mmCIF file of C-alpha atoms and ligand atoms in Angstrom:
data_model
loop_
_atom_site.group_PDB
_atom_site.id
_atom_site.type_symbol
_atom_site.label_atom_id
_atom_site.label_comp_id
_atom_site.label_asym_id
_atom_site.label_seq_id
_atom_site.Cartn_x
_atom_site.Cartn_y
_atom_site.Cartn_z
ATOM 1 C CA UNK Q 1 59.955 32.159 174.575
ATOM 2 C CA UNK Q 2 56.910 34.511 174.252
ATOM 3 C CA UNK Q 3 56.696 36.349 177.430
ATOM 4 C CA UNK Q 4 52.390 37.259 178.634
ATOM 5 C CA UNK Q 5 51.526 38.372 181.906
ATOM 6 C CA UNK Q 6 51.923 34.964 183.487
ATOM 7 C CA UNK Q 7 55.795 35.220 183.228
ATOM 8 C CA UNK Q 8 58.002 34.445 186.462
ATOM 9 C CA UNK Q 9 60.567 37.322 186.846
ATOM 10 C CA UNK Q 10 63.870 37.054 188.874
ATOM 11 C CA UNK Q 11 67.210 38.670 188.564
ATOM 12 C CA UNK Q 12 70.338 39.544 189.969
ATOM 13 C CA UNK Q 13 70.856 43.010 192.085
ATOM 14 C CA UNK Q 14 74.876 44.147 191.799
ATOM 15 C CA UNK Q 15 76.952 47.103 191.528
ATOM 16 C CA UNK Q 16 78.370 46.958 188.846
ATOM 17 C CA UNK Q 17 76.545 44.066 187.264
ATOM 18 C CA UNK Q 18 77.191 43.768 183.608
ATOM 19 C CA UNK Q 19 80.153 41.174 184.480
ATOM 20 C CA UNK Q 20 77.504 39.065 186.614
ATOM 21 C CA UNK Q 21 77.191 35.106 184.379
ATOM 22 C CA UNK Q 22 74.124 34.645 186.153
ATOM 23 C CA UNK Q 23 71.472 35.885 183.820
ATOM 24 C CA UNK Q 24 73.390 33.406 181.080
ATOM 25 C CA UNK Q 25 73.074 31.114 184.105
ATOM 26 C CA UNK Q 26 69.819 31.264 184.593
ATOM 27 C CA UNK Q 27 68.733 32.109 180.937
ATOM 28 C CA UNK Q 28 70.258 28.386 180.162
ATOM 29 C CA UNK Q 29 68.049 26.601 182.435
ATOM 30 C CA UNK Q 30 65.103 28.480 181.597
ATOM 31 C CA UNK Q 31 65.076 27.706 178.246
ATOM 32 C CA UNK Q 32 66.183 24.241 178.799
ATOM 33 C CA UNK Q 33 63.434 23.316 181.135
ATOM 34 C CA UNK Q 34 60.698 25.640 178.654
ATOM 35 C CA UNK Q 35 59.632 28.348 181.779
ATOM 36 C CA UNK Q 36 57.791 30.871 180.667
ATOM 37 C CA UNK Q 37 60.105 33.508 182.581
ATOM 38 C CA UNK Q 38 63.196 35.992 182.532
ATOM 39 C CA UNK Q 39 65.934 36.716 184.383
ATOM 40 C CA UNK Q 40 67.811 40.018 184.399
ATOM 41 C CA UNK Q 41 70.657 41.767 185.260
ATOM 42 C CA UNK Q 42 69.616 44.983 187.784
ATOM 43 C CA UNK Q 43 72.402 47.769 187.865
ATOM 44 C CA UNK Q 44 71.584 48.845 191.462
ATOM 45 C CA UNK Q 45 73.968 51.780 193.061
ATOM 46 C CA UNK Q 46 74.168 51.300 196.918
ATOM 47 C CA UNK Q 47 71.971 54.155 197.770
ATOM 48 C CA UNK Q 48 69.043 52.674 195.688
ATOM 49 C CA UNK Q 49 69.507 49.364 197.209
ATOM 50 C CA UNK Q 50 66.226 49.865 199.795
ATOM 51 C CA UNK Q 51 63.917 50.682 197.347
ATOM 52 C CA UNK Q 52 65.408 48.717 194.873
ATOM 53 C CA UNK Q 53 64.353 45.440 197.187
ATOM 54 C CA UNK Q 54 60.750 47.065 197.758
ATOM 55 C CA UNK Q 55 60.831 47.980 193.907
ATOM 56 C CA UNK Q 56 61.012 44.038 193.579
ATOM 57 C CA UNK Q 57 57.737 43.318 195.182
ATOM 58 C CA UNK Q 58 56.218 45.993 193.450
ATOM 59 C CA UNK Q 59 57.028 44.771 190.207
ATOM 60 C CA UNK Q 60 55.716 41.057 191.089
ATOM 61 C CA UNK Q 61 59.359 39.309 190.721
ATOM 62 C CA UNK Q 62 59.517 36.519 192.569
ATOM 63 C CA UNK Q 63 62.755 37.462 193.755
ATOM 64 C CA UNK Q 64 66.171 38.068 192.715
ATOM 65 C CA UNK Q 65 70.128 36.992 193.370
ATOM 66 C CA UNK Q 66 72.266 39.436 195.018
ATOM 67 C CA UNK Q 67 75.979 40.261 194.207
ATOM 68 C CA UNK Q 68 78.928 43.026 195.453
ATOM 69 C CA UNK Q 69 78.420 45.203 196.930
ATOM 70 C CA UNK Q 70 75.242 44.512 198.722
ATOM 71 C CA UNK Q 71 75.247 41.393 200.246
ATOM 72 C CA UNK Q 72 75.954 41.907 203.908
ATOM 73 C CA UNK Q 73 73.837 45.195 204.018
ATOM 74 C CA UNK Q 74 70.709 43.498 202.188
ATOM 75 C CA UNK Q 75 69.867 41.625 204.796
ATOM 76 C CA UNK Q 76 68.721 44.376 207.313
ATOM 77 C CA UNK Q 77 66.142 45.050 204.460
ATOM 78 C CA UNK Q 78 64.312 41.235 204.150
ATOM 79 C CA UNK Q 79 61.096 40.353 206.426
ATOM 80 C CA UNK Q 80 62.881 37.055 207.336
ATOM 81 C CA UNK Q 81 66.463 36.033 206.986
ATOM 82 C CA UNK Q 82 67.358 32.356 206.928
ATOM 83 C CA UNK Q 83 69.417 30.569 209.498
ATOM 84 C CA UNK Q 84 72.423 30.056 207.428
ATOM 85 C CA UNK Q 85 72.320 33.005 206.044
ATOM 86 C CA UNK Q 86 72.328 35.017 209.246
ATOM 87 C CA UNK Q 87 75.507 32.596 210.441
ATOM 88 C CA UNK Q 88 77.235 33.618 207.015
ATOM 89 C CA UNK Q 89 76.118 37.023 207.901
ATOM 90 C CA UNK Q 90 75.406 37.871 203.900
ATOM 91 C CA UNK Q 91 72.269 37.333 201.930
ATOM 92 C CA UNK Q 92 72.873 36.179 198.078
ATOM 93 C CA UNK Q 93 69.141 35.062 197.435
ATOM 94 C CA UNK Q 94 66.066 37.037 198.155
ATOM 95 C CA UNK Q 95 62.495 34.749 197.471
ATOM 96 C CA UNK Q 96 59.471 37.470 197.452
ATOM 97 C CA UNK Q 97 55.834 35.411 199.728
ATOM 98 C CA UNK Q 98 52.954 36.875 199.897
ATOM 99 C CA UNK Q 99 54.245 40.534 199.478
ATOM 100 C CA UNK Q 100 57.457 39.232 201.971
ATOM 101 C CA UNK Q 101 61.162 39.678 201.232
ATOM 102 C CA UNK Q 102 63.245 36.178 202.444
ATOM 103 C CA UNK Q 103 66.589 36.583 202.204
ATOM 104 C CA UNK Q 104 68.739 33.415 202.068
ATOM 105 C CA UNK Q 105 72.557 32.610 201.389
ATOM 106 C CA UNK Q 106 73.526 29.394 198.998
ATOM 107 C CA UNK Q 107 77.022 30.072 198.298
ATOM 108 C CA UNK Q 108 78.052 27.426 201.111
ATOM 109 C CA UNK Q 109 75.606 24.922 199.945
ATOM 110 C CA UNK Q 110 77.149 25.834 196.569
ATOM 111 C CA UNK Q 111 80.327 25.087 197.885
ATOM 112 C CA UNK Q 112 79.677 21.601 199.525
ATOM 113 C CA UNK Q 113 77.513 20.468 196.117
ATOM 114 C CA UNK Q 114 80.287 21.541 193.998
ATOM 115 C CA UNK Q 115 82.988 19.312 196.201
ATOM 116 C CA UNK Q 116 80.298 16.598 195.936
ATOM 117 C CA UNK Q 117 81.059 16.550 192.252
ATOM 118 C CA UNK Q 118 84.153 14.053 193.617
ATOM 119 C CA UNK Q 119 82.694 12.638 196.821
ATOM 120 C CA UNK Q 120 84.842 9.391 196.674
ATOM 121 C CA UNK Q 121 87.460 11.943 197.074
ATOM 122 C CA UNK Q 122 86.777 14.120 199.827
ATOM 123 C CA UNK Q 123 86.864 12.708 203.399
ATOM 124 C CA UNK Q 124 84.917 15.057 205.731
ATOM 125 C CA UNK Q 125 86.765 13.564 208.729
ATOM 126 C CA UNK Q 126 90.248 15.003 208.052
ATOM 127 C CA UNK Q 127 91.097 18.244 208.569
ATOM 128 C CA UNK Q 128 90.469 20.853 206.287
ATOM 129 C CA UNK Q 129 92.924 23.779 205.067
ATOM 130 C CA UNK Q 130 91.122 27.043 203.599
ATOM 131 C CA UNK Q 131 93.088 30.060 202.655
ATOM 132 C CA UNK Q 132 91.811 33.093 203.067
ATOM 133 C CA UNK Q 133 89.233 35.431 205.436
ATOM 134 C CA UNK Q 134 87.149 37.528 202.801
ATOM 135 C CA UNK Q 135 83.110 37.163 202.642
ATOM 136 C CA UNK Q 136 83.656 33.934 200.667
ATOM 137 C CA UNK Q 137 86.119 32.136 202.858
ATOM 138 C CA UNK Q 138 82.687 33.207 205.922
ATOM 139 C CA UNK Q 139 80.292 30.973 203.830
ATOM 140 C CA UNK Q 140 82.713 28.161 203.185
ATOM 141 C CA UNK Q 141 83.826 27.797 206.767
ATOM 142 C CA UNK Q 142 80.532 27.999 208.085
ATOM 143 C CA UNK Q 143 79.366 25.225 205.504
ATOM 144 C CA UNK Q 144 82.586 23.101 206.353
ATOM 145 C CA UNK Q 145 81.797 23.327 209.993
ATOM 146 C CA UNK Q 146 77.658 22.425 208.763
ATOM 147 C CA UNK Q 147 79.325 19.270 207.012
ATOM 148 C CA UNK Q 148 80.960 17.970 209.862
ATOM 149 C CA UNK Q 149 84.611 18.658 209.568
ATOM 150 C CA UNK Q 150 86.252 18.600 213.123
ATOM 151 C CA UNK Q 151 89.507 20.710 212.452
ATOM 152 C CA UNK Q 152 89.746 23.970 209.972
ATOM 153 C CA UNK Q 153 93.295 25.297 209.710
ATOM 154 C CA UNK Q 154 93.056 29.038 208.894
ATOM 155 C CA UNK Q 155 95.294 30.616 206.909
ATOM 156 C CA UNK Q 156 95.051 34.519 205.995
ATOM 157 C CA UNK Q 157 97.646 36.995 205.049
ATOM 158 C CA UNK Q 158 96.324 39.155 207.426
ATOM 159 C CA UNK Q 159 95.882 36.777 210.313
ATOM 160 C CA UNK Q 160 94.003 39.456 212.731
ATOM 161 C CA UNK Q 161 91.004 38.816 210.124
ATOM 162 C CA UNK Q 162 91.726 34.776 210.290
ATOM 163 C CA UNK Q 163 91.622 35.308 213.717
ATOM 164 C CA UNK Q 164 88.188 37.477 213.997
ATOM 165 C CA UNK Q 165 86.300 34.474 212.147
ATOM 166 C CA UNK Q 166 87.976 31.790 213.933
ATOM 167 C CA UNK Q 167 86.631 34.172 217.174
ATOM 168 C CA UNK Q 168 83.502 34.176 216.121
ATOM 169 C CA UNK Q 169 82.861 30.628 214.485
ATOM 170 C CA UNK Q 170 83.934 28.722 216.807
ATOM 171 C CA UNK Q 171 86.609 26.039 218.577
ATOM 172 C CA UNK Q 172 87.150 23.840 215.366
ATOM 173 C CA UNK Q 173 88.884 26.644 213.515
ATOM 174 C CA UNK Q 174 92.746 27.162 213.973
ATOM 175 C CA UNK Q 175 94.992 29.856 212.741
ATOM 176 C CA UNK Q 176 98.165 29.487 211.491
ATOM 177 C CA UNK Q 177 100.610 31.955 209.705
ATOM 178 C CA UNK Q 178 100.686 32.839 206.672
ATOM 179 C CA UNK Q 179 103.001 30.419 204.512
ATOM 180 C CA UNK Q 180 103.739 27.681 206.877
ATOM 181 C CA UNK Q 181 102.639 25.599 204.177
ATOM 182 C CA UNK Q 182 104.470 22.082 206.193
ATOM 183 C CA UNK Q 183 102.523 22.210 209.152
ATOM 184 C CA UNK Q 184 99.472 23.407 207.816
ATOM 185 C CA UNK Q 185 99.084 20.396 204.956
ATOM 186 C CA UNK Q 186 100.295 17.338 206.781
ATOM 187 C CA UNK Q 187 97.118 14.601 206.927
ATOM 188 C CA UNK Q 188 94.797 16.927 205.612
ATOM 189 C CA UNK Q 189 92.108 15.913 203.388
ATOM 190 C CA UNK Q 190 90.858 19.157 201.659
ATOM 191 C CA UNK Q 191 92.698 22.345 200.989
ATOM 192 C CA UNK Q 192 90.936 25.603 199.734
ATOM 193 C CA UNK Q 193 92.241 28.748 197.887
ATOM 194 C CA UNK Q 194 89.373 31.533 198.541
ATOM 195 C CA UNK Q 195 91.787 34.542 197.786
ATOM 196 C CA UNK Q 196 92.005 36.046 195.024
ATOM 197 C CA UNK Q 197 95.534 34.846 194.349
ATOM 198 C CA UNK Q 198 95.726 32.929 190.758
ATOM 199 C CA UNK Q 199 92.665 35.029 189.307
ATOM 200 C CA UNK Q 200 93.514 36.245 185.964
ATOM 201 C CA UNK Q 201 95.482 40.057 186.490
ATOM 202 C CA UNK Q 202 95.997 38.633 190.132
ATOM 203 C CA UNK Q 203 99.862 37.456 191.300
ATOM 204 C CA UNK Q 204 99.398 33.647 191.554
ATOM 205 C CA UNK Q 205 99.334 31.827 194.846
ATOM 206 C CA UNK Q 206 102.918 30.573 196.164
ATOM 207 C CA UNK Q 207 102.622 27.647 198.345
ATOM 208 C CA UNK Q 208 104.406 24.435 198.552
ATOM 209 C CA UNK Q 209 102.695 21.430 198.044
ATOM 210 C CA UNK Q 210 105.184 19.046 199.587
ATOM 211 C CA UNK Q 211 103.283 18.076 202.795
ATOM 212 C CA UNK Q 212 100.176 17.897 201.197
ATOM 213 C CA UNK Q 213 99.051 14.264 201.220
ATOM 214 C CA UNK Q 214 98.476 12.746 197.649
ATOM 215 C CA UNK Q 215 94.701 12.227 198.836
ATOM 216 C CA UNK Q 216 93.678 15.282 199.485
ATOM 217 C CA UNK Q 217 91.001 17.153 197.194
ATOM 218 C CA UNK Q 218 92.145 20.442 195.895
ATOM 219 C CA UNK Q 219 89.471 23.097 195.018
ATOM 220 C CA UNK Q 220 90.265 26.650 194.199
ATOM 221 C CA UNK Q 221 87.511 28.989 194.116
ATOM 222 C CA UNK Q 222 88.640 31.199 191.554
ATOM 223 C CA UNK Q 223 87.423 30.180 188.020
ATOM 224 C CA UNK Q 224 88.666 32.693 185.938
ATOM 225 C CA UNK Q 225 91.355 30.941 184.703
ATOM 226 C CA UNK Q 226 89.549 27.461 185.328
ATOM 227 C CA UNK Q 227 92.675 26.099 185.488
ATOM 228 C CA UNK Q 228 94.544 28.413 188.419
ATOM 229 C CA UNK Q 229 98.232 27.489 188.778
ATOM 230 C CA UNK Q 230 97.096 25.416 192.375
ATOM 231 C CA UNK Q 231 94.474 23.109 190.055
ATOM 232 C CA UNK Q 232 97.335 22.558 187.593
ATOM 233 C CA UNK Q 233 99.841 22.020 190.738
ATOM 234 C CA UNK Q 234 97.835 19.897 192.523
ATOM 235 C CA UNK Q 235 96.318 17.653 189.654
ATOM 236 C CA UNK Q 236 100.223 17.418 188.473
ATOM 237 C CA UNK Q 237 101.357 15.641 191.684
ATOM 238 C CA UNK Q 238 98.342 13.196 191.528
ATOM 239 C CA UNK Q 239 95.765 15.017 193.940
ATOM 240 C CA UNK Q 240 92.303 15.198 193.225
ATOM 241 C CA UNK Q 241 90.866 18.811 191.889
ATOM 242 C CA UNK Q 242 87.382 20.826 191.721
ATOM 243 C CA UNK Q 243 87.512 23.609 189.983
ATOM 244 C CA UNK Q 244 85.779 26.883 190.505
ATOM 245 C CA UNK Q 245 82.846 27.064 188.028
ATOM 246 C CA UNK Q 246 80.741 24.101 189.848
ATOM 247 C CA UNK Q 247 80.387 26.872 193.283
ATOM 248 C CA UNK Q 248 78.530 29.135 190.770
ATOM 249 C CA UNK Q 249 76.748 27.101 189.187
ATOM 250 C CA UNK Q 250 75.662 24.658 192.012
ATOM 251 C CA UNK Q 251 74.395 28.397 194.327
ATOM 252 C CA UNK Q 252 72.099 29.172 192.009
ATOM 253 C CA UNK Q 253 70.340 26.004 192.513
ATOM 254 C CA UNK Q 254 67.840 26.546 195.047
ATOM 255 C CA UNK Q 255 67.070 30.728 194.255
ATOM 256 C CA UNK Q 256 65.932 28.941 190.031
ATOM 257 C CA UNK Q 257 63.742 26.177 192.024
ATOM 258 C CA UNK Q 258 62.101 29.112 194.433
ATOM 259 C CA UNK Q 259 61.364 31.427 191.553
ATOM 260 C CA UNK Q 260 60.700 29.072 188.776
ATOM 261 C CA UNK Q 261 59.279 26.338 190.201
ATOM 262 C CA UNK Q 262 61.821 23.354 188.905
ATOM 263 C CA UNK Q 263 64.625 21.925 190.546
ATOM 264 C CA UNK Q 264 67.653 22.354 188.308
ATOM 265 C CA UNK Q 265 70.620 20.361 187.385
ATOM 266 C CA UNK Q 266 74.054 21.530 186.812
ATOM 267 C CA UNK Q 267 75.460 19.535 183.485
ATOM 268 C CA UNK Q 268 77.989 20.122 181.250
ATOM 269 C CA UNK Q 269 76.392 21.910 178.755
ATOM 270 C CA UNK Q 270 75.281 24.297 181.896
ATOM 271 C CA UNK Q 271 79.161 24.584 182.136
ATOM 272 C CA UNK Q 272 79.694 25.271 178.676
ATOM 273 C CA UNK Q 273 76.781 28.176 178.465
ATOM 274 C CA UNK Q 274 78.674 30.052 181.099
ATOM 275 C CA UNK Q 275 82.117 29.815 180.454
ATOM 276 C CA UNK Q 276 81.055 31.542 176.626
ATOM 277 C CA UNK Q 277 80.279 34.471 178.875
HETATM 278 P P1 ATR E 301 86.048 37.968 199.175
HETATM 279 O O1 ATR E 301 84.912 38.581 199.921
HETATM 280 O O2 ATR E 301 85.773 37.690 197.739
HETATM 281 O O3 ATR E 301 86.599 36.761 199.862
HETATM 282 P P2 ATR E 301 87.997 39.882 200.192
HETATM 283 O O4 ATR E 301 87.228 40.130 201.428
HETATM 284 O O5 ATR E 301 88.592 41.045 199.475
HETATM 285 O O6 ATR E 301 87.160 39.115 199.094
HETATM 286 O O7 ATR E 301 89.153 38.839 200.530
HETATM 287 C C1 ATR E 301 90.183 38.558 199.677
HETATM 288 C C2 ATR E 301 91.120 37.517 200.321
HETATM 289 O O8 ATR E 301 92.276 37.378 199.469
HETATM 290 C C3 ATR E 301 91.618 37.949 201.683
HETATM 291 O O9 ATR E 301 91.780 36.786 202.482
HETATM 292 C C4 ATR E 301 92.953 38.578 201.326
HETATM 293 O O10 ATR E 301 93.876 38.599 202.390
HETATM 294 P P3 ATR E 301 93.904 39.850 203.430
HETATM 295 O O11 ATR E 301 92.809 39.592 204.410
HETATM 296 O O12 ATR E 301 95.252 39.784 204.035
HETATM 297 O O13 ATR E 301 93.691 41.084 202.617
HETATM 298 C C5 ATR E 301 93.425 37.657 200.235
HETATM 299 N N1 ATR E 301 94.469 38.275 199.407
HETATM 300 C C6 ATR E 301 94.306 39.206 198.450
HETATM 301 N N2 ATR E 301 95.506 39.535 197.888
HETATM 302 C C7 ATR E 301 96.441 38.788 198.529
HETATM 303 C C8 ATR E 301 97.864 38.657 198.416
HETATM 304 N N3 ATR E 301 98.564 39.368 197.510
HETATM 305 N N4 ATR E 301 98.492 37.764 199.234
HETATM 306 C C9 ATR E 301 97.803 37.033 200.139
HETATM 307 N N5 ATR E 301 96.444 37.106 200.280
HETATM 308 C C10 ATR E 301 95.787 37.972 199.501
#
């Protein structure tokens, strides 16, 4: 589309950023839903990043996605910073008011819309297993906890870090070692991979399935391969599986509605558009 003067601009902030799928992700839905808009990929080093954000509400976007490295230092640079956002402790969507910087974080919602995708699957009341204590493991936890689950079992190679978080987010969260797959998986009803273990030029993740019940939902995090060797494990012995892609796709929801004005849907032809990338 024709872009005039009344054009909505948004984008994504990163370092580096020419890997970033969201300005194919966004760039879908706007021309799907007709906006008269643009989204665009900002190459911003970390020593720009200040008045790269003020840079934003001189230029009249209506705010922008952000990506490595800044997303835990951005936030010390917004006018307001959302609730969840501050218990994550990382901002991934800044919405520019009335000359105002809001930061906000969506990866969790993300996270819980994407599991969604097989509700009759996923029982919130049984205990959850995530692997991992990185930035993304933060927002999952803290969304688990949001949705109601009553026992996290905490997994982390290094298990000072598991430890840390579980510190810090509270009594529902318990830490186990590192490969004691058996008493980690018995009864559970959701197990997440949020290493990097399985990603394409990554070793894959060992763990043994055997005492994970044939209930449980699966998701992996990782999407590049969309298939990790846990997806293809778990769907093998009969569990249920969500794959990576949906987390991505289903984030970006509510930073397109804020900037653009419509509430988007994630389809498959959403799915398709980014995995060309
Ligand atoms: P992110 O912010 O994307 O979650 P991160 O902070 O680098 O990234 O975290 C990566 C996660 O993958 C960590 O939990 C890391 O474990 P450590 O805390 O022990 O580093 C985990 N990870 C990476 N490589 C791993 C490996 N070879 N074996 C086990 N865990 C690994």
């Amino acid at each position: 589309m024709t872009l005039d003067g009344e054009a909505r601009l948004a984008g994504v902030l990163g370092w580096p950023i020419a890997h970033s799928r969201s300005p194919r992700l966004h760039g879908h839905w706007l021309a799907q839903y007709r906006i008269k808009g643009a989204y665009v990929p900002l190459a911003v080093h970390p020593d720009d990043l200040e008045r790269a954000v003020e840079g934003l509400v001189a230029l009249g976007f209506r705010g922008a996605n952000v990506t490595l490295p800044h997303k835990e230092r951005v936030a010390a640079l917004c006018d307001r910073v959302s609730e969840r956002a501050r218990r994550i402790g990382a901002v991934n969507t800044l919405v520019v008011r009335d000359g105002r910087v809001e930061g906000d974080n969506s990866d969790g919602f993300g996270f819980i819309e994407n599991l969604k995708e097989r509700e009759d699957a996923w029982e919130p009341t049984r205990p959850a297993v995530v692997l991992g204590a990185g930035g993304a493991a933060r927002a999952i936890l803290v969304a688990l906890l949001e949705a109601g689950v009553r026992e996290i079992r905490l997994l982390n190679r290094t298990r000072a870090r598991a430890e840390a978080l579980a510190e810090e987010l509270g009594r529902n969260i318990r830490v186990l070692d590192w490969g004691t797959w058996d008493d980690a998986l018995g009864e559970t009803g959701l197990l997440v991979n949020t290493t990097s273990l399985g990603m394409s030029g990554q070793p894959p993740l060992e763990i043994d399935l055997r005492a994970l019940p044939a209930s449980a939902l699966v998701n992996d995090i990782v999407y590049v391969p969309l298939e990790t060797p846990l997806l293809a494990a778990a769907r093998a012995r009969g569990n249920p599986a969500v794959d990576g892609l949906g987390m991505l796709l289903h984030q970006a929801r509510p930073g397109f509605e804020a900037w653009f004005g419509v509430a988007p849907q994630v389809t498959p032809a959403l799915r398709q558009a980014v995995l060309e990338a």
